[in-house]
JSON list of C-alpha atoms in Angstrom, two decimals:
[
{"chain": "D", "resi": 1, "resn": "UNK", "atom": "CA", "xyz": [1.71, -8.04, -11.42]},
{"chain": "D", "resi": 2, "resn": "UNK", "atom": "CA", "xyz": [4.08, -5.72, -9.63]},
{"chain": "D", "resi": 3, "resn": "UNK", "atom": "CA", "xyz": [5.20, -6.00, -6.04]},
{"chain": "D", "resi": 4, "resn": "UNK", "atom": "CA", "xyz": [7.60, -4.38, -3.62]},
{"chain": "D", "resi": 5, "resn": "UNK", "atom": "CA", "xyz": [9.35, -5.89, -0.63]},
{"chain": "D", "resi": 6, "resn": "UNK", "atom": "CA", "xyz": [10.99, -3.68, 1.94]},
{"chain": "D", "resi": 7, "resn": "UNK", "atom": "CA", "xyz": [13.38, -5.68, 4.06]},
{"chain": "D", "resi": 8, "resn": "UNK", "atom": "CA", "xyz": [13.26, -4.61, 7.69]},
{"chain": "D", "resi": 9, "resn": "UNK", "atom": "CA", "xyz": [10.16, -2.91, 9.03]},
{"chain": "D", "resi": 10, "resn": "UNK", "atom": "CA", "xyz": [12.30, -1.03, 11.55]},
{"chain": "D", "resi": 11, "resn": "UNK", "atom": "CA", "xyz": [15.81, 0.36, 11.13]},
{"chain": "D", "resi": 12, "resn": "UNK", "atom": "CA", "xyz": [17.67, 2.18, 13.89]},
{"chain": "D", "resi": 13, "resn": "UNK", "atom": "CA", "xyz": [20.89, 4.16, 13.34]},
{"chain": "D", "resi": 14, "resn": "UNK", "atom": "CA", "xyz": [22.92, 6.62, 15.32]},
{"chain": "D", "resi": 15, "resn": "UNK", "atom": "CA", "xyz": [23.09, 10.25, 14.29]},
{"chain": "D", "resi": 16, "resn": "UNK", "atom": "CA", "xyz": [25.88, 10.63, 11.74]},
{"chain": "D", "resi": 17, "resn": "UNK", "atom": "CA", "xyz": [25.83, 6.96, 10.73]},
{"chain": "D", "resi": 18, "resn": "UNK", "atom": "CA", "xyz": [25.03, 5.54, 7.30]},
{"chain": "D", "resi": 19, "resn": "UNK", "atom": "CA", "xyz": [21.38, 5.00, 6.49]},
{"chain": "D", "resi": 20, "resn": "UNK", "atom": "CA", "xyz": [20.52, 1.97, 4.32]},
{"chain": "D", "resi": 21, "resn": "UNK", "atom": "CA", "xyz": [16.89, 1.09, 3.61]},
{"chain": "D", "resi": 22, "resn": "UNK", "atom": "CA", "xyz": [16.34, -1.93, 1.40]},
{"chain": "D", "resi": 23, "resn": "UNK", "atom": "CA", "xyz": [13.81, -2.35, -1.38]},
{"chain": "D", "resi": 24, "resn": "UNK", "atom": "CA", "xyz": [13.36, -5.19, -3.85]},
{"chain": "D", "resi": 25, "resn": "UNK", "atom": "CA", "xyz": [10.77, -5.10, -6.59]},
{"chain": "D", "resi": 26, "resn": "UNK", "atom": "CA", "xyz": [9.08, -7.41, -9.03]},
{"chain": "D", "resi": 27, "resn": "UNK", "atom": "CA", "xyz": [7.84, -6.14, -12.36]},
{"chain": "D", "resi": 28, "resn": "UNK", "atom": "CA", "xyz": [7.18, -7.76, -15.74]},
{"chain": "D", "resi": 29, "resn": "UNK", "atom": "CA", "xyz": [7.98, -4.52, -17.57]},
{"chain": "D", "resi": 30, "resn": "UNK", "atom": "CA", "xyz": [10.69, -1.90, -17.08]},
{"chain": "D", "resi": 31, "resn": "UNK", "atom": "CA", "xyz": [9.71, -0.19, -13.87]},
{"chain": "D", "resi": 32, "resn": "UNK", "atom": "CA", "xyz": [9.54, 3.28, -12.54]},
{"chain": "D", "resi": 33, "resn": "UNK", "atom": "CA", "xyz": [10.71, 3.27, -8.92]},
{"chain": "D", "resi": 34, "resn": "UNK", "atom": "CA", "xyz": [10.13, 5.74, -6.14]},
{"chain": "D", "resi": 35, "resn": "UNK", "atom": "CA", "xyz": [11.03, 6.42, -2.54]},
{"chain": "D", "resi": 36, "resn": "UNK", "atom": "CA", "xyz": [8.66, 8.45, -0.40]},
{"chain": "D", "resi": 37, "resn": "UNK", "atom": "CA", "xyz": [8.96, 9.72, 3.15]},
{"chain": "D", "resi": 38, "resn": "UNK", "atom": "CA", "xyz": [6.02, 10.11, 5.53]},
{"chain": "D", "resi": 39, "resn": "UNK", "atom": "CA", "xyz": [6.21, 12.08, 8.74]},
{"chain": "D", "resi": 40, "resn": "UNK", "atom": "CA", "xyz": [3.59, 11.50, 11.46]},
{"chain": "D", "resi": 41, "resn": "UNK", "atom": "CA", "xyz": [0.13, 12.69, 10.49]},
{"chain": "D", "resi": 42, "resn": "UNK", "atom": "CA", "xyz": [1.30, 13.82, 7.08]},
{"chain": "D", "resi": 43, "resn": "UNK", "atom": "CA", "xyz": [1.02, 12.63, 3.50]},
{"chain": "D", "resi": 44, "resn": "UNK", "atom": "CA", "xyz": [3.79, 11.21, 1.36]},
{"chain": "D", "resi": 45, "resn": "UNK", "atom": "CA", "xyz": [6.66, 13.35, 0.12]},
{"chain": "D", "resi": 46, "resn": "UNK", "atom": "CA", "xyz": [8.62, 12.21, -2.91]},
{"chain": "D", "resi": 47, "resn": "UNK", "atom": "CA", "xyz": [12.32, 11.72, -2.06]},
{"chain": "D", "resi": 48, "resn": "UNK", "atom": "CA", "xyz": [13.55, 10.51, -5.42]},
{"chain": "D", "resi": 49, "resn": "UNK", "atom": "CA", "xyz": [12.53, 8.61, -8.54]},
{"chain": "D", "resi": 50, "resn": "UNK", "atom": "CA", "xyz": [14.09, 6.30, -11.12]},
{"chain": "D", "resi": 51, "resn": "UNK", "atom": "CA", "xyz": [12.59, 6.65, -14.58]},
{"chain": "D", "resi": 52, "resn": "UNK", "atom": "CA", "xyz": [15.01, 4.63, -16.76]},
{"chain": "D", "resi": 53, "resn": "UNK", "atom": "CA", "xyz": [17.73, 7.25, -17.05]},
{"chain": "D", "resi": 54, "resn": "UNK", "atom": "CA", "xyz": [20.78, 7.20, -14.77]},
{"chain": "D", "resi": 55, "resn": "UNK", "atom": "CA", "xyz": [20.86, 4.21, -12.44]},
{"chain": "D", "resi": 56, "resn": "UNK", "atom": "CA", "xyz": [22.16, 6.27, -9.50]},
{"chain": "D", "resi": 57, "resn": "UNK", "atom": "CA", "xyz": [19.48, 8.71, -8.51]},
{"chain": "D", "resi": 58, "resn": "UNK", "atom": "CA", "xyz": [19.98, 11.63, -6.18]},
{"chain": "D", "resi": 59, "resn": "UNK", "atom": "CA", "xyz": [17.08, 13.01, -4.22]},
{"chain": "D", "resi": 60, "resn": "UNK", "atom": "CA", "xyz": [16.28, 15.59, -1.63]},
{"chain": "D", "resi": 61, "resn": "UNK", "atom": "CA", "xyz": [17.78, 15.85, 1.85]},
{"chain": "D", "resi": 62, "resn": "UNK", "atom": "CA", "xyz": [20.98, 14.04, 0.84]},
{"chain": "D", "resi": 63, "resn": "UNK", "atom": "CA", "xyz": [19.32, 10.72, -0.05]},
{"chain": "D", "resi": 64, "resn": "UNK", "atom": "CA", "xyz": [20.22, 8.65, -3.08]},
{"chain": "D", "resi": 65, "resn": "UNK", "atom": "CA", "xyz": [19.28, 5.27, -4.49]},
{"chain": "D", "resi": 66, "resn": "UNK", "atom": "CA", "xyz": [20.80, 2.91, -7.03]},
{"chain": "D", "resi": 67, "resn": "UNK", "atom": "CA", "xyz": [18.75, 0.88, -9.49]},
{"chain": "D", "resi": 68, "resn": "UNK", "atom": "CA", "xyz": [20.25, -2.59, -9.92]},
{"chain": "D", "resi": 69, "resn": "UNK", "atom": "CA", "xyz": [18.33, -4.56, -12.52]},
{"chain": "D", "resi": 70, "resn": "UNK", "atom": "CA", "xyz": [20.27, -7.79, -11.96]},
{"chain": "D", "resi": 71, "resn": "UNK", "atom": "CA", "xyz": [19.34, -7.73, -8.28]},
{"chain": "D", "resi": 72, "resn": "UNK", "atom": "CA", "xyz": [15.88, -6.17, -8.80]},
{"chain": "D", "resi": 73, "resn": "UNK", "atom": "CA", "xyz": [16.78, -3.74, -6.05]},
{"chain": "D", "resi": 74, "resn": "UNK", "atom": "CA", "xyz": [16.46, -0.03, -5.40]},
{"chain": "D", "resi": 75, "resn": "UNK", "atom": "CA", "xyz": [18.02, 0.55, -1.98]},
{"chain": "D", "resi": 76, "resn": "UNK", "atom": "CA", "xyz": [17.93, 4.00, -0.38]},
{"chain": "D", "resi": 77, "resn": "UNK", "atom": "CA", "xyz": [21.05, 5.41, 1.27]},
{"chain": "D", "resi": 78, "resn": "UNK", "atom": "CA", "xyz": [22.24, 8.52, 3.05]},
{"chain": "D", "resi": 79, "resn": "UNK", "atom": "CA", "xyz": [25.86, 8.88, 4.20]},
{"chain": "D", "resi": 80, "resn": "UNK", "atom": "CA", "xyz": [25.12, 10.62, 7.49]},
{"chain": "D", "resi": 81, "resn": "UNK", "atom": "CA", "xyz": [21.83, 10.38, 9.37]},
{"chain": "D", "resi": 82, "resn": "UNK", "atom": "CA", "xyz": [20.25, 13.42, 10.95]},
{"chain": "D", "resi": 83, "resn": "UNK", "atom": "CA", "xyz": [17.66, 13.45, 13.70]},
{"chain": "D", "resi": 84, "resn": "UNK", "atom": "CA", "xyz": [15.18, 14.99, 11.27]},
{"chain": "D", "resi": 85, "resn": "UNK", "atom": "CA", "xyz": [15.40, 11.87, 9.07]},
{"chain": "D", "resi": 86, "resn": "UNK", "atom": "CA", "xyz": [13.36, 9.88, 11.57]},
{"chain": "D", "resi": 87, "resn": "UNK", "atom": "CA", "xyz": [10.19, 8.96, 9.68]},
{"chain": "D", "resi": 88, "resn": "UNK", "atom": "CA", "xyz": [8.45, 6.20, 7.71]},
{"chain": "D", "resi": 89, "resn": "UNK", "atom": "CA", "xyz": [9.90, 5.42, 4.30]},
{"chain": "D", "resi": 90, "resn": "UNK", "atom": "CA", "xyz": [8.05, 3.74, 1.45]},
{"chain": "D", "resi": 91, "resn": "UNK", "atom": "CA", "xyz": [9.38, 2.24, -1.75]},
{"chain": "D", "resi": 92, "resn": "UNK", "atom": "CA", "xyz": [6.96, 2.10, -4.70]},
{"chain": "D", "resi": 93, "resn": "UNK", "atom": "CA", "xyz": [6.91, 0.73, -8.23]},
{"chain": "D", "resi": 94, "resn": "UNK", "atom": "CA", "xyz": [4.80, 1.59, -11.26]},
{"chain": "D", "resi": 95, "resn": "UNK", "atom": "CA", "xyz": [5.09, 1.26, -15.00]},
{"chain": "D", "resi": 96, "resn": "UNK", "atom": "CA", "xyz": [4.66, 3.82, -17.70]},
{"chain": "D", "resi": 97, "resn": "UNK", "atom": "CA", "xyz": [2.32, 2.08, -20.03]},
{"chain": "D", "resi": 98, "resn": "UNK", "atom": "CA", "xyz": [-0.85, 0.29, -19.07]},
{"chain": "D", "resi": 99, "resn": "UNK", "atom": "CA", "xyz": [-0.78, 1.27, -15.42]},
{"chain": "D", "resi": 100, "resn": "UNK", "atom": "CA", "xyz": [0.58, 4.78, -15.54]},
{"chain": "D", "resi": 101, "resn": "UNK", "atom": "CA", "xyz": [0.02, 6.41, -12.20]},
{"chain": "D", "resi": 102, "resn": "UNK", "atom": "CA", "xyz": [-0.95, 3.21, -10.41]},
{"chain": "D", "resi": 103, "resn": "UNK", "atom": "CA", "xyz": [1.78, 2.72, -7.85]},
{"chain": "D", "resi": 104, "resn": "UNK", "atom": "CA", "xyz": [2.33, -0.39, -5.77]},
{"chain": "D", "resi": 105, "resn": "UNK", "atom": "CA", "xyz": [3.88, 0.33, -2.38]},
{"chain": "D", "resi": 106, "resn": "UNK", "atom": "CA", "xyz": [5.87, -1.69, 0.09]},
{"chain": "D", "resi": 107, "resn": "UNK", "atom": "CA", "xyz": [4.81, -1.90, 3.72]},
{"chain": "D", "resi": 108, "resn": "UNK", "atom": "CA", "xyz": [7.27, 0.73, 4.78]},
{"chain": "D", "resi": 109, "resn": "UNK", "atom": "CA", "xyz": [10.36, 0.98, 6.97]},
{"chain": "D", "resi": 110, "resn": "UNK", "atom": "CA", "xyz": [10.38, 3.05, 10.13]},
{"chain": "D", "resi": 111, "resn": "UNK", "atom": "CA", "xyz": [13.70, 4.82, 10.55]},
{"chain": "D", "resi": 112, "resn": "UNK", "atom": "CA", "xyz": [14.75, 5.76, 14.08]},
{"chain": "D", "resi": 113, "resn": "UNK", "atom": "CA", "xyz": [17.77, 8.02, 14.60]},
{"chain": "D", "resi": 114, "resn": "UNK", "atom": "CA", "xyz": [19.45, 7.85, 18.00]},
{"chain": "D", "resi": 115, "resn": "UNK", "atom": "CA", "xyz": [21.37, 10.84, 19.35]},
{"chain": "M", "resi": 1, "resn": "UNK", "atom": "CA", "xyz": [1.12, 27.48, -5.45]},
{"chain": "M", "resi": 2, "resn": "UNK", "atom": "CA", "xyz": [-1.13, 25.22, -3.40]},
{"chain": "M", "resi": 3, "resn": "UNK", "atom": "CA", "xyz": [-0.32, 21.56, -3.42]},
{"chain": "M", "resi": 4, "resn": "UNK", "atom": "CA", "xyz": [-2.83, 18.76, -3.14]},
{"chain": "M", "resi": 5, "resn": "UNK", "atom": "CA", "xyz": [-5.50, 19.59, -0.58]},
{"chain": "M", "resi": 6, "resn": "UNK", "atom": "CA", "xyz": [-7.85, 17.13, 1.06]},
{"chain": "M", "resi": 7, "resn": "UNK", "atom": "CA", "xyz": [-10.88, 17.60, 3.27]},
{"chain": "M", "resi": 8, "resn": "UNK", "atom": "CA", "xyz": [-11.85, 16.88, 5.90]},
{"chain": "M", "resi": 9, "resn": "UNK", "atom": "CA", "xyz": [-8.72, 16.10, 7.89]},
{"chain": "M", "resi": 10, "resn": "UNK", "atom": "CA", "xyz": [-10.45, 13.68, 10.22]},
{"chain": "M", "resi": 11, "resn": "UNK", "atom": "CA", "xyz": [-13.79, 11.95, 10.12]},
{"chain": "M", "resi": 12, "resn": "UNK", "atom": "CA", "xyz": [-15.63, 9.60, 12.46]},
{"chain": "M", "resi": 13, "resn": "UNK", "atom": "CA", "xyz": [-18.47, 7.45, 11.17]},
{"chain": "M", "resi": 14, "resn": "UNK", "atom": "CA", "xyz": [-20.39, 4.41, 12.33]},
{"chain": "M", "resi": 15, "resn": "UNK", "atom": "CA", "xyz": [-20.80, 1.10, 10.55]},
{"chain": "M", "resi": 16, "resn": "UNK", "atom": "CA", "xyz": [-23.27, 1.18, 7.69]},
{"chain": "M", "resi": 17, "resn": "UNK", "atom": "CA", "xyz": [-22.98, 4.91, 7.09]},
{"chain": "M", "resi": 18, "resn": "UNK", "atom": "CA", "xyz": [-21.75, 6.56, 3.93]},
{"chain": "M", "resi": 19, "resn": "UNK", "atom": "CA", "xyz": [-18.84, 9.00, 3.62]},
{"chain": "M", "resi": 20, "resn": "UNK", "atom": "CA", "xyz": [-17.53, 11.45, 1.02]},
{"chain": "M", "resi": 21, "resn": "UNK", "atom": "CA", "xyz": [-13.94, 12.63, 0.93]},
{"chain": "M", "resi": 22, "resn": "UNK", "atom": "CA", "xyz": [-12.73, 15.49, -1.21]},
{"chain": "M", "resi": 23, "resn": "UNK", "atom": "CA", "xyz": [-9.52, 16.32, -3.04]},
{"chain": "M", "resi": 24, "resn": "UNK", "atom": "CA", "xyz": [-8.25, 19.31, -4.97]},
{"chain": "M", "resi": 25, "resn": "UNK", "atom": "CA", "xyz": [-5.25, 18.53, -7.18]},
{"chain": "M", "resi": 26, "resn": "UNK", "atom": "CA", "xyz": [-2.09, 20.53, -7.48]},
{"chain": "M", "resi": 27, "resn": "UNK", "atom": "CA", "xyz": [-2.40, 23.44, -9.90]},
{"chain": "M", "resi": 28, "resn": "UNK", "atom": "CA", "xyz": [-1.89, 22.25, -13.49]},
{"chain": "M", "resi": 29, "resn": "UNK", "atom": "CA", "xyz": [-2.62, 18.59, -12.71]},
{"chain": "M", "resi": 30, "resn": "UNK", "atom": "CA", "xyz": [-5.51, 16.79, -14.39]},
{"chain": "M", "resi": 31, "resn": "UNK", "atom": "CA", "xyz": [-5.28, 13.29, -12.95]},
{"chain": "M", "resi": 32, "resn": "UNK", "atom": "CA", "xyz": [-6.30, 12.22, -9.47]},
{"chain": "M", "resi": 33, "resn": "UNK", "atom": "CA", "xyz": [-5.61, 8.89, -7.80]},
{"chain": "M", "resi": 34, "resn": "UNK", "atom": "CA", "xyz": [-6.92, 7.66, -4.46]},
{"chain": "M", "resi": 35, "resn": "UNK", "atom": "CA", "xyz": [-5.12, 5.35, -2.05]},
{"chain": "M", "resi": 36, "resn": "UNK", "atom": "CA", "xyz": [-6.08, 3.67, 1.22]},
{"chain": "M", "resi": 37, "resn": "UNK", "atom": "CA", "xyz": [-3.40, 3.35, 3.89]},
{"chain": "M", "resi": 38, "resn": "UNK", "atom": "CA", "xyz": [-4.30, 1.07, 6.76]},
{"chain": "M", "resi": 39, "resn": "UNK", "atom": "CA", "xyz": [-2.36, 1.41, 10.00]},
{"chain": "M", "resi": 40, "resn": "UNK", "atom": "CA", "xyz": [1.15, -0.01, 9.68]},
{"chain": "M", "resi": 41, "resn": "UNK", "atom": "CA", "xyz": [0.84, -0.67, 5.95]},
{"chain": "M", "resi": 42, "resn": "UNK", "atom": "CA", "xyz": [1.74, 0.99, 2.71]},
{"chain": "M", "resi": 43, "resn": "UNK", "atom": "CA", "xyz": [-0.84, 2.79, 0.60]},
{"chain": "M", "resi": 44, "resn": "UNK", "atom": "CA", "xyz": [-3.05, 0.64, -1.63]},
{"chain": "M", "resi": 45, "resn": "UNK", "atom": "CA", "xyz": [-4.37, 1.96, -4.94]},
{"chain": "M", "resi": 46, "resn": "UNK", "atom": "CA", "xyz": [-8.15, 2.39, -5.07]},
{"chain": "M", "resi": 47, "resn": "UNK", "atom": "CA", "xyz": [-8.74, 4.10, -8.42]},
{"chain": "M", "resi": 48, "resn": "UNK", "atom": "CA", "xyz": [-7.65, 6.87, -10.75]},
{"chain": "M", "resi": 49, "resn": "UNK", "atom": "CA", "xyz": [-9.67, 9.58, -12.50]},
{"chain": "M", "resi": 50, "resn": "UNK", "atom": "CA", "xyz": [-8.76, 11.41, -15.68]},
{"chain": "M", "resi": 51, "resn": "UNK", "atom": "CA", "xyz": [-11.04, 13.45, -17.92]},
{"chain": "M", "resi": 52, "resn": "UNK", "atom": "CA", "xyz": [-13.87, 12.83, -15.47]},
{"chain": "M", "resi": 53, "resn": "UNK", "atom": "CA", "xyz": [-13.74, 9.06, -15.96]},
{"chain": "M", "resi": 54, "resn": "UNK", "atom": "CA", "xyz": [-12.41, 6.21, -13.87]},
{"chain": "M", "resi": 55, "resn": "UNK", "atom": "CA", "xyz": [-9.37, 4.97, -15.79]},
{"chain": "M", "resi": 56, "resn": "UNK", "atom": "CA", "xyz": [-7.89, 2.35, -13.50]},
{"chain": "M", "resi": 57, "resn": "UNK", "atom": "CA", "xyz": [-9.13, 0.51, -10.46]},
{"chain": "M", "resi": 58, "resn": "UNK", "atom": "CA", "xyz": [-7.45, -1.49, -7.76]},
{"chain": "M", "resi": 59, "resn": "UNK", "atom": "CA", "xyz": [-8.86, -4.45, -5.87]},
{"chain": "M", "resi": 60, "resn": "UNK", "atom": "CA", "xyz": [-11.60, -2.63, -3.99]},
{"chain": "M", "resi": 61, "resn": "UNK", "atom": "CA", "xyz": [-15.32, -3.46, -3.88]},
{"chain": "M", "resi": 62, "resn": "UNK", "atom": "CA", "xyz": [-18.02, -1.42, -5.58]},
{"chain": "M", "resi": 63, "resn": "UNK", "atom": "CA", "xyz": [-18.79, 0.24, -2.26]},
{"chain": "M", "resi": 64, "resn": "UNK", "atom": "CA", "xyz": [-15.89, 2.49, -3.18]},
{"chain": "M", "resi": 65, "resn": "UNK", "atom": "CA", "xyz": [-16.83, 4.94, -5.91]},
{"chain": "M", "resi": 66, "resn": "UNK", "atom": "CA", "xyz": [-15.59, 8.26, -7.09]},
{"chain": "M", "resi": 67, "resn": "UNK", "atom": "CA", "xyz": [-16.12, 11.26, -9.25]},
{"chain": "M", "resi": 68, "resn": "UNK", "atom": "CA", "xyz": [-14.03, 13.88, -10.96]},
{"chain": "M", "resi": 69, "resn": "UNK", "atom": "CA", "xyz": [-15.35, 17.34, -11.72]},
{"chain": "M", "resi": 70, "resn": "UNK", "atom": "CA", "xyz": [-14.55, 19.60, -14.69]},
{"chain": "M", "resi": 71, "resn": "UNK", "atom": "CA", "xyz": [-12.10, 21.58, -12.51]},
{"chain": "M", "resi": 72, "resn": "UNK", "atom": "CA", "xyz": [-10.22, 18.26, -11.91]},
{"chain": "M", "resi": 73, "resn": "UNK", "atom": "CA", "xyz": [-11.15, 18.04, -8.24]},
{"chain": "M", "resi": 74, "resn": "UNK", "atom": "CA", "xyz": [-12.36, 14.66, -7.08]},
{"chain": "M", "resi": 75, "resn": "UNK", "atom": "CA", "xyz": [-14.50, 12.89, -4.52]},
{"chain": "M", "resi": 76, "resn": "UNK", "atom": "CA", "xyz": [-14.20, 9.45, -3.01]},
{"chain": "M", "resi": 77, "resn": "UNK", "atom": "CA", "xyz": [-17.42, 7.89, -1.74]},
{"chain": "M", "resi": 78, "resn": "UNK", "atom": "CA", "xyz": [-17.63, 4.84, 0.46]},
{"chain": "M", "resi": 79, "resn": "UNK", "atom": "CA", "xyz": [-21.01, 3.23, 1.14]},
{"chain": "M", "resi": 80, "resn": "UNK", "atom": "CA", "xyz": [-22.04, 0.78, 3.85]},
{"chain": "M", "resi": 81, "resn": "UNK", "atom": "CA", "xyz": [-18.95, 1.47, 5.93]},
{"chain": "M", "resi": 82, "resn": "UNK", "atom": "CA", "xyz": [-17.20, -1.43, 7.64]},
{"chain": "M", "resi": 83, "resn": "UNK", "atom": "CA", "xyz": [-14.83, -1.33, 10.59]},
{"chain": "M", "resi": 84, "resn": "UNK", "atom": "CA", "xyz": [-12.09, -2.39, 8.19]},
{"chain": "M", "resi": 85, "resn": "UNK", "atom": "CA", "xyz": [-12.53, 0.80, 6.18]},
{"chain": "M", "resi": 86, "resn": "UNK", "atom": "CA", "xyz": [-10.83, 2.73, 8.99]},
{"chain": "M", "resi": 87, "resn": "UNK", "atom": "CA", "xyz": [-7.67, 4.11, 7.41]},
{"chain": "M", "resi": 88, "resn": "UNK", "atom": "CA", "xyz": [-5.85, 7.15, 6.09]},
{"chain": "M", "resi": 89, "resn": "UNK", "atom": "CA", "xyz": [-7.17, 7.99, 2.63]},
{"chain": "M", "resi": 90, "resn": "UNK", "atom": "CA", "xyz": [-4.62, 9.69, 0.42]},
{"chain": "M", "resi": 91, "resn": "UNK", "atom": "CA", "xyz": [-5.23, 11.63, -2.74]},
{"chain": "M", "resi": 92, "resn": "UNK", "atom": "CA", "xyz": [-2.46, 12.04, -5.30]},
{"chain": "M", "resi": 93, "resn": "UNK", "atom": "CA", "xyz": [-2.45, 14.23, -8.38]},
{"chain": "M", "resi": 94, "resn": "UNK", "atom": "CA", "xyz": [-0.32, 14.14, -11.50]},
{"chain": "M", "resi": 95, "resn": "UNK", "atom": "CA", "xyz": [-0.06, 15.96, -14.76]},
{"chain": "M", "resi": 96, "resn": "UNK", "atom": "CA", "xyz": [1.51, 14.97, -18.07]},
{"chain": "M", "resi": 97, "resn": "UNK", "atom": "CA", "xyz": [3.91, 12.64, -16.29]},
{"chain": "M", "resi": 98, "resn": "UNK", "atom": "CA", "xyz": [1.29, 10.32, -14.86]},
{"chain": "M", "resi": 99, "resn": "UNK", "atom": "CA", "xyz": [3.74, 8.41, -12.68]},
{"chain": "M", "resi": 100, "resn": "UNK", "atom": "CA", "xyz": [5.02, 11.50, -10.89]},
{"chain": "M", "resi": 101, "resn": "UNK", "atom": "CA", "xyz": [2.42, 11.88, -8.18]},
{"chain": "M", "resi": 102, "resn": "UNK", "atom": "CA", "xyz": [2.07, 14.52, -5.50]},
{"chain": "M", "resi": 103, "resn": "UNK", "atom": "CA", "xyz": [0.24, 13.47, -2.36]},
{"chain": "M", "resi": 104, "resn": "UNK", "atom": "CA", "xyz": [-2.06, 15.34, -0.04]},
{"chain": "M", "resi": 105, "resn": "UNK", "atom": "CA", "xyz": [-1.91, 15.05, 3.74]},
{"chain": "M", "resi": 106, "resn": "UNK", "atom": "CA", "xyz": [-4.83, 12.63, 3.75]},
{"chain": "M", "resi": 107, "resn": "UNK", "atom": "CA", "xyz": [-8.15, 12.17, 5.48]},
{"chain": "M", "resi": 108, "resn": "UNK", "atom": "CA", "xyz": [-8.15, 9.91, 8.50]},
{"chain": "M", "resi": 109, "resn": "UNK", "atom": "CA", "xyz": [-11.40, 7.95, 8.63]},
{"chain": "M", "resi": 110, "resn": "UNK", "atom": "CA", "xyz": [-12.42, 6.12, 11.77]},
{"chain": "M", "resi": 111, "resn": "UNK", "atom": "CA", "xyz": [-15.37, 3.73, 11.59]},
{"chain": "M", "resi": 112, "resn": "UNK", "atom": "CA", "xyz": [-16.87, 2.80, 14.96]}
]
């Protein structure tokens, strides 16, 4: 069975500061990993994905994440936070084979950006 | 190019009623997955449809059923609604790359 743990349900940073959102996963097979962003009253927007190629993945809006197999982690970072980054962020895991398209999500991290 | 569209946006039902939610996938996508997102939680996988058949199912009771039409659009049906079914229901579509899913804005269901 796959699972995702997002450490910290709420993260608050100042505008211009580093954003770090933590995600650890559990998977019995090589995983596909995703970060999504959800703005109020909206669906999920894909930020970036790891699909077994480069371990450092760059996404939209200046976000990136690094896949670390030894630590079973896929933390999301952004060098400089912007007010528009305030949203809910979800980490998700799935595998290619038997469960293709069935993603398991973490409980989310709410990012607040202070002016 | 329209993305994933869901209808209705909001819905209010009472306990015991039945509800049908609808989803049109992104152009070129043939696979539709449904997720339930309770308040303050991450989405939970309900089931996935491909070639008009249910291919995978999450840990949801039989009250949750679905259908996929020849044009790849899909419906989610929930019978005998419970208060706990109140949630945002998200539809996601994918094409050849089944794991790359595009999500709709969701239908918010309130059960009173």
